[in-house]
Coordinates of C-alpha atoms and ligand atoms in Angstrom, one line a residue:
M82 CA -127.0 222.6 116.2
R83 CA -124.5 220.2 114.5
P84 CA -123.8 217.3 116.9
F85 CA -120.1 217.8 117.2
A86 CA -120.6 221.3 118.5
L87 CA -122.2 219.7 121.5
L88 CA -119.8 216.9 121.9
L89 CA -116.5 218.8 121.7
P90 CA -116.8 220.7 125.0
L91 CA -117.6 217.5 126.8
L92 CA -114.6 215.7 125.3
F93 CA -112.3 218.5 126.3
A94 CA -113.7 218.7 129.8
S95 CA -113.0 215.1 130.4
A96 CA -109.6 214.9 128.7
C97 CA -108.1 218.2 129.9
G98 CA -109.9 219.3 133.0
P99 CA -108.4 219.4 136.5
S100 CA -110.7 216.6 137.5
S101 CA -109.2 213.7 139.5
S102 CA -111.7 211.1 138.3
V103 CA -110.2 210.0 135.0
D104 CA -110.7 206.4 134.3
E105 CA -109.3 204.1 131.6
G106 CA -112.2 201.8 132.3
L107 CA -110.1 198.7 133.0
G108 CA -111.6 197.9 136.4
V109 CA -109.9 196.1 139.2
I110 CA -106.6 194.4 138.4
Q111 CA -104.7 192.5 141.1
Q112 CA -107.0 194.1 143.7
L113 CA -106.1 197.6 142.4
D114 CA -108.9 199.8 141.2
T115 CA -107.2 201.2 138.1
S116 CA -109.2 204.4 137.9
E117 CA -107.2 207.6 138.7
Q118 CA -109.2 207.9 141.9
G119 CA -108.6 204.3 142.8
I120 CA -104.9 204.6 142.3
T121 CA -104.7 207.8 144.4
A122 CA -106.6 206.1 147.2
F123 CA -104.3 203.1 147.0
V124 CA -101.0 205.0 147.2
R125 CA -102.3 207.2 150.0
S126 CA -103.4 204.2 152.0
G127 CA -99.8 202.9 152.0
Q128 CA -101.0 199.3 151.3
Y129 CA -98.0 198.7 149.1
T130 CA -95.5 199.2 152.0
S131 CA -95.8 195.4 152.7
W132 CA -94.4 194.6 149.3
L133 CA -90.8 193.8 148.4
A134 CA -88.9 197.1 148.6
E135 CA -85.6 198.7 147.9
P136 CA -83.7 198.7 151.2
S137 CA -83.6 202.5 151.5
V138 CA -84.5 205.8 150.0
H139 CA -81.9 206.7 147.3
D140 CA -81.1 209.4 144.8
T141 CA -83.2 209.2 141.6
R142 CA -81.7 208.8 138.2
A143 CA -84.8 210.7 136.8
P144 CA -86.6 214.0 137.3
H145 CA -89.2 212.6 139.6
G146 CA -88.2 214.5 142.7
S147 CA -84.8 214.1 144.3
K148 CA -85.0 210.9 146.4
V149 CA -87.0 207.7 145.8
R150 CA -87.8 204.2 146.9
V151 CA -89.4 201.6 144.7
F152 CA -91.8 198.8 145.8
F153 CA -92.6 195.6 143.7
N154 CA -95.7 193.5 144.0
D155 CA -95.5 189.7 144.0
V156 CA -96.4 189.4 140.4
V157 CA -93.7 191.7 139.0
A158 CA -91.1 190.5 141.6
R159 CA -91.6 186.9 140.4
S160 CA -91.4 188.0 136.7
L161 CA -88.2 190.0 137.2
R162 CA -86.7 187.0 139.1
E163 CA -87.5 184.8 136.1
G164 CA -86.0 187.4 133.8
N165 CA -89.1 187.6 131.6
A166 CA -89.0 190.0 128.7
I167 CA -92.7 190.8 129.1
H168 CA -94.3 191.0 132.5
P169 CA -97.7 189.5 133.3
V170 CA -101.0 191.5 133.7
G171 CA -101.2 192.6 137.3
S172 CA -97.6 193.6 137.7
I173 CA -97.5 196.8 139.8
L174 CA -94.6 199.0 140.9
V175 CA -94.8 202.0 143.2
K176 CA -92.2 204.7 143.5
E177 CA -92.2 206.9 146.6
L178 CA -91.0 210.4 145.8
Y179 CA -89.3 212.3 148.6
E180 CA -88.0 215.8 149.3
D181 CA -84.2 216.3 149.5
D182 CA -84.2 215.3 153.1
G183 CA -85.1 211.8 152.1
K184 CA -87.8 211.7 154.8
T185 CA -90.6 213.9 153.7
L186 CA -92.9 212.0 151.3
R187 CA -94.1 214.3 148.5
G188 CA -95.9 211.9 146.3
H189 CA -96.1 208.6 144.4
A190 CA -95.6 207.2 140.9
L191 CA -97.3 203.9 140.0
D192 CA -97.2 201.6 136.9
V193 CA -99.7 198.8 136.5
K194 CA -99.6 196.3 133.6
V195 CA -103.2 196.2 132.3
S196 CA -103.0 193.9 129.2
E197 CA -100.9 191.1 127.8
G198 CA -98.1 191.5 125.3
A199 CA -95.6 194.3 124.5
G200 CA -95.8 198.0 124.1
K201 CA -96.7 201.2 126.0
D202 CA -100.4 200.5 125.7
T203 CA -100.1 197.6 128.1
W204 CA -99.3 199.9 131.1
I205 CA -101.2 202.6 133.0
F206 CA -98.8 205.2 134.3
Y207 CA -99.7 207.4 137.3
E208 CA -97.9 210.1 139.3
G209 CA -99.4 212.4 141.9
F210 CA -98.3 214.7 144.7
G211 CA -99.6 215.6 148.1
P212 CA -101.3 217.1 149.9
T213 CA -104.2 217.0 147.4
Y214 CA -103.2 214.6 144.6
A215 CA -105.0 216.8 142.2
N216 CA -103.9 217.2 138.6
N217 CA -102.1 213.9 138.5
Y218 CA -100.5 212.2 135.6
Y219 CA -102.7 209.3 134.7
G220 CA -103.3 207.2 131.6
R221 CA -102.6 204.2 129.5
A222 CA -99.3 204.8 127.6
H223 CA -99.0 208.2 129.2
S224 CA -96.9 210.4 126.8
T225 CA -94.9 211.9 129.7
C226 CA -93.8 208.6 131.0
H227 CA -93.4 205.9 128.4
G228 CA -90.3 207.4 126.7
C229 CA -87.7 206.9 129.4
H230 CA -89.4 203.7 130.5
S231 CA -89.1 202.1 127.1
D232 CA -85.3 201.7 128.0
G233 CA -86.3 199.2 130.7
Q234 CA -87.4 195.6 130.6
D235 CA -91.1 195.9 129.4
Y236 CA -91.1 199.5 130.9
V237 CA -89.6 198.5 134.2
T238 CA -86.3 200.3 134.9
S239 CA -85.5 199.3 138.5
P240 CA -83.7 196.0 139.2
L241 CA -85.0 193.8 141.9
P242 CA -83.5 194.7 145.3
Ligands
HEC1257 C1 -86.5 211.2 132.3 C2 -86.8 209.8 132.3 C3 -88.1 209.4 133.0 C4 -89.4 209.8 132.8 C5 -89.9 211.0 131.9 C6 -90.2 209.1 133.7 N1 -89.5 208.1 134.4 FE1 -90.2 206.8 135.8 N2 -88.3 206.2 136.2 C7 -87.2 206.6 135.6 C8 -86.0 206.0 136.2 C9 -84.5 206.2 135.8 C10 -86.5 205.2 137.2 C11 -85.6 204.3 138.2 C12 -85.7 204.8 139.6 C13 -85.1 206.2 139.8 O1 -83.9 206.3 139.6 O2 -85.8 207.1 140.1 C14 -87.9 205.3 137.2 C15 -88.8 204.6 138.0 C16 -90.1 204.6 138.0 C17 -91.0 203.7 138.7 C18 -90.6 202.5 139.5 C19 -90.5 201.3 138.6 C20 -89.4 201.3 137.6 O3 -89.8 201.3 136.4 O4 -88.3 201.5 137.9 C21 -92.3 204.2 138.5 C22 -93.6 203.5 139.0 C23 -92.2 205.3 137.5 N3 -90.9 205.5 137.3 C24 -93.3 206.0 137.0 C25 -93.2 207.0 136.1 C26 -94.3 207.8 135.7 C27 -95.8 207.5 136.1 C28 -93.9 208.7 134.8 C29 -94.7 209.8 134.1 C30 -95.4 210.7 134.9 C31 -92.4 208.5 134.7 N4 -92.1 207.5 135.5 C32 -91.6 209.3 133.8 C33 -87.1 207.5 134.5 C34 -88.2 208.3 134.0

């Protein structure tokens, strides 16, 4: 058998399968395990709720669900305050995604800056929904996410609260 005949099904299984264990292989950044499983565990744990947050849930300007609230870790909060054009590695933003009632939490989006410099490849984008957080969006430079976010300041579109 030619080697690629063996390899292809494996590649497709890991790239396209419903598995929730995709991993960009970048390890732990700013205490966040940046694998898909790690990010899911992190957002579900609610650890980000101690971060700087928008004062309340508000209508989204994007098709991420109807109501949202954004949280900023210290690294990106400092960088936004300084008005940096490029944010440092370890910048993390979490967006809570709510139902129309503004109270029922449906899921989470998260961006984490994983390498220095400019461009979509410097961020991992993640979005997942409860109750299972299966079939999440996850990946460096994720094609579903980077377009709108390129309008922001190094892919960050929310101003500091
Ligand atoms: C149609 C445009 C659009 C697309 C596509 C999009 N976003 Fe967003 N995103 C926004 C806007 C606008 C905000 C500002 C908050 C709001 O109004 O919801 C935002 C906010 C966020 C935030 C909070 C930090 C910030 O930059 O403001 C995260 C995290 C986020 N999006 C992740 C994602 C992920 C992950 C994807 C892909 C699955 C994605 N976004 C796709 C427009 C978009």
